[in-house]
Every structure is written in C-alpha cells, then in structure tokens.
Amino acid sequence: MTDHTPTALAACADVLLALHRPGDPVVLPTVWDAWSAALSAEAGFAGLTVGSHPVADSIGRADNEGMTFEELLTRLRQIIPAVDIPVSVDIESGYGQEPARLIEGLLEVGAVGLNLEDTVHSQGGRRRDPQEHADLVGALRAAADASGVHVVINARTDVLLRVETTPERVADAIDRLDRAAKAGADVLYPVGVHPDDIWQQLVSALPLPLNGIAHPGDDDLAHFRAIGVGRVSFGPRLQGALADHARSLLGAWR
C-alpha cells in the first residue's frame, strides 16, 4: 500500500477489521520481508501480519525486542509498498515507546493493525498487571482515534503460552483479555496451542473475535472454523516450515 493519507489508511483499517468473523476466520499469513509478503498476497490472502520473531531473525536480531522500533519500521517500509492489502504488525510489548509514537510510526509506514503482548521484554520479561495491560491498550486506542484511523488492535496475553494450563490460568487469561476488550481492543489473542475444550471456554467467555496460531503444514482451516476463532496467523511457523524445506533442498547438495 502506497497511499498513506488518513482517508486511505482509515478505509484500509476498516477492511481489516471487517475480515474478523468468528467461525469464518481471516487467515493472515505471518511475513517478515517484501518477498514473503508479496508471495502471500499473490496466493490470494486478504491481509497479512508482520511477525516480530521472523523479522528479527531476518535482520540478525533476537526475538523478544532484540530489535528496535526503528529497525522494525525500516523493515515495514520495505514490506508494505510490496502489497495492496491491509497489514498488521506485531509490536511485541511496545519497545519502550509511548503509545502515540507507536501509532504514529505504524501509520507513517502504512500499517493499520497491531499486536500487543503483555510480556515486557525490556524489563526482564515481567508480565504486565492485567489492568496495566488494558490501560496500554486504551492509550493505543486513544492515539489511534486521535489520528482518525481505527487501527485494529489485537491484544495478546502470554498467560497460556508454554506453561501448564490450569483453571486458574484460563481464568487469568479471560480476565486479562476481557479488560483489554473493554479498553478498546478489536481482537483478542490467547497465544498458544490449546485443546478444543479450552478454546470453547475462551470463545464463550470473551466478547470479541479470537486469534488462533496455526502451523501452515500441520493444521487445517476447518479446525479453526469449528472452534470459532475469528483470525488465524502463523507466528514464526511459516518461516520455520520454509527453513526446514530449504535445509532439505540444500542438504542434497552438500
């Protein structure tokens, strides 16, 4: 997208938001450079998300805010002009930037959505208090409203990521995401691979479309339709799957 006027960005953001339909989820392939973005757009997808982990890998930085916001923006200036579909961006925990700067930077390069997680990597990986995270979501919403563009906010919690899933953790995740919804989020992201009964609890308890994470080679869209999510992305798994295939190809030439 090359037209970054407020009117064009607002229309693009509205398109992205309308794609989120529980039970008929939009698939936003997770990309990291102009090549992967153009490849996904050519495959017919209606939108994209730029993943922090694969972008960091692609520029020789570590995940978990090993790159700066400015480095991310540099990458986005390469990616977004390569496609004519809405692009959302994983901004991790915000890179220590003020909400107004985050929104300003994203709109400047043509992004119309963002992911925000509740693990603060710059502060030893602490998890934000539920209301603290909601307040940041609210500040981002206020900054977006001031710009005239309804930036699509995907509020993420890491409570269920790589830890034992207990009723207490599910309740914590629901509380965090419900607060984020009330603060102005548009999509809720309980990141992780969950059994169907957990998804049923999350979908029934939360008021907004949920984001599920998939492996492009191992999962199928029908399953995500059945569990009722409104959005599917790949995290670093598309890049990982391509890397595995590349290793196989290259290995034959050693």
Coordinates of C-alpha atoms in Angstrom, one line a residue:
M1 CA 0.0 0.0 0.0
T2 CA 1.5 3.3 -1.1
D3 CA -1.3 5.7 -0.2
H4 CA -0.7 6.7 3.4
T5 CA -3.3 9.6 3.6
P6 CA -5.6 9.4 6.6
T7 CA -8.6 8.7 4.4
A8 CA -6.9 5.8 2.6
L9 CA -5.5 4.4 5.9
A10 CA -8.9 4.6 7.6
A11 CA -10.5 2.7 4.7
C12 CA -7.8 0.1 4.8
A13 CA -8.2 -0.4 8.6
D14 CA -11.9 -0.8 8.2
V15 CA -11.3 -3.5 5.6
L16 CA -9.0 -5.3 8.0
L17 CA -11.5 -5.1 10.9
A18 CA -14.4 -6.4 8.8
L19 CA -12.4 -9.6 7.9
H20 CA -12.6 -10.8 11.5
R21 CA -15.6 -13.1 11.7
P22 CA -15.8 -15.8 14.4
G23 CA -16.3 -19.2 12.8
D24 CA -15.2 -17.9 9.5
P25 CA -11.7 -16.6 10.4
V26 CA -9.5 -14.5 8.3
V27 CA -6.1 -16.1 7.7
L28 CA -3.3 -13.5 8.0
P29 CA 0.0 -15.2 6.9
T30 CA 2.8 -14.0 9.1
V31 CA 5.5 -12.5 6.9
W32 CA 8.9 -10.9 7.5
D33 CA 10.1 -9.2 4.3
A34 CA 8.9 -7.9 0.9
W35 CA 9.3 -11.3 -0.7
S36 CA 7.3 -13.3 1.8
A37 CA 4.6 -10.5 1.8
A38 CA 4.3 -10.5 -2.0
L39 CA 4.2 -14.3 -2.1
S40 CA 1.4 -14.4 0.4
A41 CA -0.6 -11.7 -1.4
E42 CA -0.1 -13.5 -4.7
A43 CA -1.6 -16.6 -3.1
G44 CA -4.9 -14.7 -2.6
F45 CA -4.9 -13.8 1.1
A46 CA -6.9 -10.7 2.1
G47 CA -4.4 -9.4 4.7
L48 CA -1.1 -10.0 6.3
T49 CA 0.6 -9.8 9.7
V50 CA 4.3 -9.0 10.2
G51 CA 5.8 -11.1 12.9
S52 CA 8.4 -9.8 15.3
H53 CA 10.2 -13.2 15.6
P54 CA 10.6 -13.8 11.9
V55 CA 11.5 -10.1 11.2
A56 CA 14.1 -10.2 14.0
D57 CA 15.6 -13.4 12.5
S58 CA 15.7 -11.9 9.1
I59 CA 17.8 -9.0 10.2
G60 CA 20.1 -10.9 12.6
R61 CA 18.4 -9.8 15.8
A62 CA 16.9 -11.8 18.7
D63 CA 13.2 -12.2 19.3
N64 CA 11.8 -10.5 22.4
E65 CA 12.7 -7.0 21.4
G66 CA 16.2 -7.7 20.3
M67 CA 15.5 -5.2 17.5
T68 CA 14.3 -1.6 18.0
F69 CA 11.1 0.0 16.9
E70 CA 13.1 2.0 14.3
E71 CA 14.5 -1.2 12.9
L72 CA 11.0 -2.7 12.6
L73 CA 9.8 0.5 10.8
T74 CA 12.7 0.2 8.4
R75 CA 11.5 -3.3 7.5
L76 CA 7.9 -2.2 7.2
R77 CA 8.9 0.5 4.7
Q78 CA 10.1 -2.4 2.5
I79 CA 7.2 -4.7 3.1
I80 CA 4.1 -2.6 2.9
P81 CA 4.7 -1.0 -0.5
A82 CA 5.1 -4.5 -1.9
V83 CA 1.4 -5.4 -1.4
D84 CA -2.1 -3.8 -1.8
I85 CA -3.8 -5.5 1.2
P86 CA -4.0 -4.5 4.9
V87 CA -1.0 -5.2 7.0
S88 CA -1.0 -5.7 10.8
V89 CA 2.3 -5.6 12.8
D90 CA 3.5 -7.4 15.9
I91 CA 5.0 -4.7 18.1
E92 CA 5.8 -7.1 20.9
S93 CA 5.4 -5.2 24.2
G94 CA 5.9 -1.8 22.6
Y95 CA 9.7 -1.4 22.5
G96 CA 9.5 1.1 25.4
Q97 CA 7.8 3.7 23.2
E98 CA 4.9 5.9 24.1
P99 CA 1.6 4.9 22.6
A100 CA 1.3 8.0 20.4
R101 CA 4.7 7.2 18.9
L102 CA 3.8 3.6 18.2
I103 CA 0.6 4.6 16.4
E104 CA 2.4 7.5 14.6
G105 CA 5.2 5.2 13.4
L106 CA 2.9 2.5 12.2
L107 CA 0.6 4.8 10.3
E108 CA 3.6 6.6 8.8
V109 CA 4.6 3.4 7.0
G110 CA 1.1 2.3 6.2
A111 CA 0.3 -0.3 8.8
V112 CA -3.3 -0.4 10.0
G113 CA -3.2 -3.1 12.8
L114 CA -1.0 -4.2 15.6
N115 CA -0.4 -7.0 18.1
L116 CA 0.5 -6.0 21.7
E117 CA 1.6 -8.7 24.2
D118 CA 1.7 -8.4 27.9
T119 CA 5.3 -9.7 28.5
V120 CA 7.6 -6.7 28.9
H121 CA 10.9 -7.9 27.5
S122 CA 12.8 -4.8 28.3
Q123 CA 12.0 -5.3 32.0
G124 CA 13.3 -8.8 32.5
G125 CA 10.3 -10.5 30.8
R126 CA 7.8 -9.5 33.5
R127 CA 4.2 -9.8 32.7
R128 CA 2.1 -6.6 32.9
D129 CA -0.6 -6.5 35.5
P130 CA -4.0 -7.1 33.8
Q131 CA -5.2 -3.5 34.3
E132 CA -1.8 -2.1 33.3
H133 CA -2.0 -4.0 30.0
A134 CA -5.6 -2.9 29.5
D135 CA -4.5 0.7 30.2
L136 CA -1.9 0.5 27.5
V137 CA -4.4 -0.9 25.0
G138 CA -6.7 2.0 25.9
A139 CA -3.8 4.5 25.3
L140 CA -3.2 3.0 21.9
R141 CA -6.9 3.2 21.1
A142 CA -7.0 6.9 22.1
A143 CA -3.9 7.6 20.0
A144 CA -5.4 5.8 17.0
D145 CA -8.7 7.7 17.5
A146 CA -6.9 11.0 17.5
S147 CA -5.3 10.1 14.2
G148 CA -8.7 9.4 12.6
V149 CA -7.7 5.8 11.7
H150 CA -9.3 2.8 13.6
V151 CA -6.1 0.9 13.9
V152 CA -7.1 -2.8 14.6
I153 CA -5.7 -3.7 18.0
N154 CA -5.0 -7.4 18.7
A155 CA -4.4 -7.7 22.4
R156 CA -2.3 -10.7 23.3
T157 CA -1.7 -12.4 26.6
D158 CA 1.1 -14.9 27.2
V159 CA -0.5 -16.5 30.3
L160 CA -1.3 -19.8 28.5
L161 CA 2.0 -19.9 26.5
R162 CA 4.3 -22.8 27.2
V163 CA 3.0 -23.4 30.7
E164 CA 0.7 -25.9 32.3
T165 CA -2.9 -24.9 31.5
T166 CA -4.9 -24.8 34.7
P167 CA -8.4 -23.4 35.5
E168 CA -6.7 -20.5 37.3
R169 CA -4.6 -19.7 34.2
V170 CA -7.6 -19.8 32.0
A171 CA -9.5 -17.5 34.3
D172 CA -6.5 -15.1 34.4
A173 CA -6.3 -15.1 30.5
I174 CA -10.0 -14.4 30.3
D175 CA -9.8 -11.6 32.8
R176 CA -6.8 -10.0 31.0
L177 CA -8.4 -10.2 27.6
D178 CA -11.8 -9.0 28.8
R179 CA -10.2 -5.9 30.3
A180 CA -8.4 -5.4 27.0
A181 CA -11.7 -5.6 25.1
K182 CA -13.3 -3.1 27.4
A183 CA -10.2 -0.8 26.9
G184 CA -10.7 -0.7 23.1
A185 CA -9.1 -3.9 21.6
D186 CA -10.7 -5.3 18.5
V187 CA -9.3 -8.8 18.6
L188 CA -8.0 -11.0 21.5
Y189 CA -5.0 -13.3 21.3
P190 CA -4.6 -16.1 23.9
V191 CA -1.4 -17.2 22.3
G192 CA -0.5 -20.8 22.4
V193 CA -1.7 -24.2 21.2
H194 CA -4.8 -25.2 23.2
P195 CA -7.1 -28.2 23.4
D196 CA -10.6 -27.6 22.0
D197 CA -12.3 -27.5 25.4
I198 CA -10.0 -24.6 26.4
W199 CA -10.9 -22.8 23.1
Q200 CA -14.6 -23.3 23.9
Q201 CA -14.2 -21.7 27.3
L202 CA -12.3 -18.8 25.8
V203 CA -14.7 -18.2 22.8
S204 CA -17.8 -18.4 25.0
A205 CA -16.4 -16.1 27.7
L206 CA -14.9 -13.3 25.6
P207 CA -16.8 -10.7 23.7
L208 CA -14.5 -10.2 20.6
P209 CA -13.0 -12.4 17.8
L210 CA -10.1 -14.5 19.0
N211 CA -6.8 -15.1 17.2
G212 CA -5.5 -18.6 16.9
I213 CA -2.0 -19.6 16.0
A214 CA -1.5 -22.4 13.4
H215 CA 1.3 -24.4 11.7
P216 CA 0.7 -24.0 8.0
G217 CA 1.8 -27.6 7.3
D218 CA 0.3 -29.4 10.2
D219 CA -3.0 -27.7 10.9
D220 CA -6.1 -27.1 8.8
L221 CA -8.5 -24.2 8.5
A222 CA -11.6 -26.3 9.1
H223 CA -10.5 -26.9 12.7
F224 CA -10.1 -23.2 13.4
R225 CA -13.6 -22.6 11.9
A226 CA -15.0 -25.3 14.2
I227 CA -13.5 -23.8 17.3
G228 CA -15.0 -20.4 16.5
V229 CA -11.9 -18.2 16.2
G230 CA -12.0 -15.0 14.0
R231 CA -8.4 -14.8 13.0
V232 CA -5.6 -17.2 12.3
S233 CA -1.9 -16.3 12.0
F234 CA 1.3 -18.4 11.9
G235 CA 3.7 -16.7 14.2
P236 CA 7.3 -17.9 13.3
R237 CA 6.0 -21.2 11.9
L238 CA 5.7 -20.3 8.2
Q239 CA 9.3 -19.1 8.2
G240 CA 10.3 -22.2 10.2
A241 CA 8.5 -24.5 7.7
L242 CA 10.2 -22.9 4.8
A243 CA 13.5 -23.1 6.5
D244 CA 13.0 -26.8 7.1
H245 CA 12.3 -27.3 3.4
A246 CA 15.3 -25.2 2.4
R247 CA 17.5 -27.3 4.6
S248 CA 16.3 -30.4 2.9
L249 CA 16.9 -28.9 -0.6
L250 CA 20.3 -27.6 0.4
G251 CA 21.3 -30.8 2.1
A252 CA 21.1 -32.7 -1.1
W253 CA 23.9 -30.5 -2.5
R254 CA 26.5 -31.0 0.3

